[in-house]
Amino acid sequence: MVNGIERPLDVLNNSKGKEVLVYLRGGKQFVGTLLAFDIHINLVLDNTKEMHDNEMKRSLGVTFIRGTEVLFISPASTALKDE
Amino acid sequence: MVNGIERPLDVLNNSKGKEVLVYLRGGKQFVGTLLAFDIHINLVLDNTKEMHDNEMKRSLGVTFIRGTEVLFISPASTALKDE
Amino acid sequence: MVNGIERPLDVLNNSKGKEVLVYLRGGKQFVGTLLAFDIHINLVLDNTKEMHDNEMKRSLGVTFIRGTEVLFISPASTALKDE
Amino acid sequence: MVNGIERPLDVLNNSKGKEVLVYLRGGKQFVGTLLAFDIHINLVLDNTKEMHDNEMKRSLGVTFIRGTEVLFISPASTALKDE
Amino acid sequence: MVNGIERPLDVLNNSKGKEVLVYLRGGKQFVGTLLAFDIHINLVLDNTKEMHDNEMKRSLGVTFIRGTEVLFISPASTALKDE
Amino acid sequence: MVNGIERPLDVLNNSKGKEVLVYLRGGKQFVGTLLAFDIHINLVLDNTKEMHDNEMKRSLGVTFIRGTEVLFISPASTALKDE
Amino acid sequence: MVNGIERPLDVLNNSKGKEVLVYLRGGKQFVGTLLAFDIHINLVLDNTKEMHDNEMKRSLGVTFIRGTEVLFISPASTALKDE
């Protein structure tokens, strides 16, 4: 299930091409397909949607997110189900 | 569609010469044509417009934006359509 | 009981595979099984639950948490008992 | 018009000797002639005026501004016209 | 009394195995036995108690505290006496 | 008038022995004679006065100010005249 | 009077063994005898007293203060006289 996660960035590598929830420091939440990341946790999401109370607030397309603002990253399938 | 994005900065490189929405930490939003960026995500936009509720608040011309203040960067065409 | 803790990261190493409480700067609390960490205190938790007043707020699955947001990490068994 | 801007700092180099608007993180705005800058975006302005609602609040003379506080820098001619 | 303190970290070294009060940036206070620290002031406390108005709020067990959140560290015997 | 300012720190070097206004991030203002500075913009002022609304709030003597808190530094003669 | 201050840290070196006022970012003030400091401005004070409105709030003993929280450091004799 969570095989092969030796270092934290492994989980981001496993998430490439999958839909993730990205939660930022100020409380913003984005859902999108993870296209790329780097060691600073800078991210690029495709089909990015800014979320508010589990509803889409606006569609943002291919979006660059600066890593130092990221609080946590979860699989969208799990994170959006139970909120 | 999003070919050739291996690293997060690739999406900024692809956005050069295109109109982007830049969202800063304190909530400020700018729209302008991306002229240049560096690894600190310092940006230069041309024809920069400071936005407020999808309306132009003021025109700023060629503007340098410090990277550590950037939260996310999206294509202006998508980001401004659905807000 | 706490043998073999020479450096702070040793306690994280001892916690691998165990359930921990992770408290973030903005007040968010997560409980989950520690899968991985690095020297920046970036963490991956499995079966992550976001907590609010000792109750589960939402289930997040395998979650990456950025280290610079972490305030403290405790064993979940102790931390959730007495709150 | 914006020729020769390869990197973000090029626009600061082009602005030397010209009047710029400097907007800081806490909301302070300064107008002055850009005398010098470095890679940390530390700035020196001449004839610096602290602005409030497009009016001069106080005159500060030759002022050193610490780069980590800078949010954006624009040409004063454009930025002050439309506010 | 305070012999042998040449550098600030010496006082942490002298405090190993003793009960300390750790005060964090957001106002949280912990009391526990100092097990380990590093140059980033990351700490591990044993028998950690989160304090509120000199009363124990909850017991946290062996706790990792991230150094960048630490404001000050004092001997618990002195700090809790006069508050 | 402002000859010889090639880099931002040159203006601090020119200000040594002169009275400066130092404005900090949280809004505190100090006036004093600049004795020393380093590349982190750590400062030492002599005859330091903490100011509030152009009035002296308290006298602090020879004061060390940590650079990362500094917002801007101006000549006291200009800055205090027009406020 | 202030001879021999070439660099900002010289004033801290001159203050060793003397009573200083340490003012932190969040507004906390400490008075104590400076025992040690390092280049990060980490400090150790002896006989540390947390102050509030020029009155002692609590006695903290030998206290480690993390440098990144320090705003300014003044001689206690001057700073406490005129407040």
Tab-separated table of N, CA and C in Angstrom, chain G residues 33-60:
chain	number	residue	atom	x	y	z
G	33	THR	N	22.072	39.309	33.202
G	33	THR	CA	23.502	39.488	32.956
G	33	THR	C	23.908	38.646	31.747
G	34	LEU	N	24.505	39.275	30.747
G	34	LEU	CA	24.882	38.561	29.521
G	34	LEU	C	26.056	37.631	29.787
G	35	LEU	N	25.817	36.326	29.644
G	35	LEU	CA	26.882	35.341	29.863
G	35	LEU	C	27.549	34.926	28.556
G	36	ALA	N	26.747	34.778	27.499
G	36	ALA	CA	27.305	34.256	26.245
G	36	ALA	C	26.403	34.648	25.090
G	37	PHE	N	27.000	34.708	23.893
G	37	PHE	CA	26.238	34.935	22.667
G	37	PHE	C	26.997	34.281	21.519
G	38	ASP	N	26.321	34.079	20.381
G	38	ASP	CA	27.018	33.580	19.190
G	38	ASP	C	26.607	34.415	17.980
G	39	ILE	N	27.093	34.040	16.810
G	39	ILE	CA	26.849	34.868	15.616
G	39	ILE	C	25.384	34.861	15.197
G	40	HIS	N	24.606	33.896	15.672
G	40	HIS	CA	23.168	33.900	15.389
G	40	HIS	C	22.419	34.791	16.378
G	41	ILE	N	23.148	35.414	17.297
G	41	ILE	CA	22.607	36.265	18.370
G	41	ILE	C	21.830	35.413	19.383
G	42	ASN	N	22.024	34.081	19.358
G	42	ASN	CA	21.599	33.279	20.504
G	42	ASN	C	22.277	33.849	21.742
G	43	LEU	N	21.529	33.947	22.847
G	43	LEU	CA	22.052	34.578	24.055
G	43	LEU	C	21.851	33.671	25.255
G	44	VAL	N	22.710	33.798	26.249
G	44	VAL	CA	22.430	33.248	27.571
G	44	VAL	C	22.525	34.378	28.581
G	45	LEU	N	21.428	34.545	29.338
G	45	LEU	CA	21.407	35.542	30.410
G	45	LEU	C	21.380	34.833	31.757
G	46	ASP	N	22.047	35.418	32.752
G	46	ASP	CA	21.977	34.920	34.126
G	46	ASP	C	21.033	35.834	34.913
G	47	ASN	N	20.404	35.269	35.941
G	47	ASN	CA	19.462	36.043	36.759
G	47	ASN	C	18.425	36.741	35.894
G	48	THR	N	17.892	36.000	34.938
G	48	THR	CA	16.973	36.587	33.957
G	48	THR	C	15.638	36.914	34.612
G	49	LYS	N	15.174	38.098	34.331
G	49	LYS	CA	13.851	38.527	34.802
G	49	LYS	C	13.022	38.912	33.583
G	50	GLU	N	11.838	38.320	33.452
G	50	GLU	CA	10.925	38.765	32.402
G	50	GLU	C	10.222	40.006	32.922
G	51	MET	N	10.230	41.064	32.110
G	51	MET	CA	9.731	42.366	32.555
G	51	MET	C	8.402	42.686	31.877
G	52	HIS	N	7.597	43.445	32.558
G	52	HIS	CA	6.336	43.940	31.990
G	52	HIS	C	6.081	45.314	32.582
G	53	ASP	N	6.075	46.358	31.749
G	53	ASP	CA	5.906	47.745	32.227
G	53	ASP	C	6.908	48.091	33.322
G	54	ASN	N	8.187	47.766	33.087
G	54	ASN	CA	9.276	48.103	34.014
G	54	ASN	C	9.187	47.360	35.362
G	55	GLU	N	8.252	46.418	35.488
G	55	GLU	CA	8.134	45.589	36.692
G	55	GLU	C	8.540	44.154	36.337
G	56	MET	N	9.096	43.416	37.312
G	56	MET	CA	9.426	42.030	37.085
G	56	MET	C	8.158	41.188	37.045
G	57	LYS	N	7.989	40.421	35.959
G	57	LYS	CA	6.820	39.546	35.829
G	57	LYS	C	7.132	38.163	36.414
G	58	ARG	N	8.289	37.625	36.065
G	58	ARG	CA	8.733	36.391	36.698
G	58	ARG	C	10.247	36.260	36.577
G	59	SER	N	10.827	35.467	37.474
G	59	SER	CA	12.264	35.231	37.478
G	59	SER	C	12.535	33.913	36.765
G	60	LEU	N	13.506	33.903	35.845
G	60	LEU	CA	13.703	32.740	34.980
G	60	LEU	C	15.060	32.061	35.156
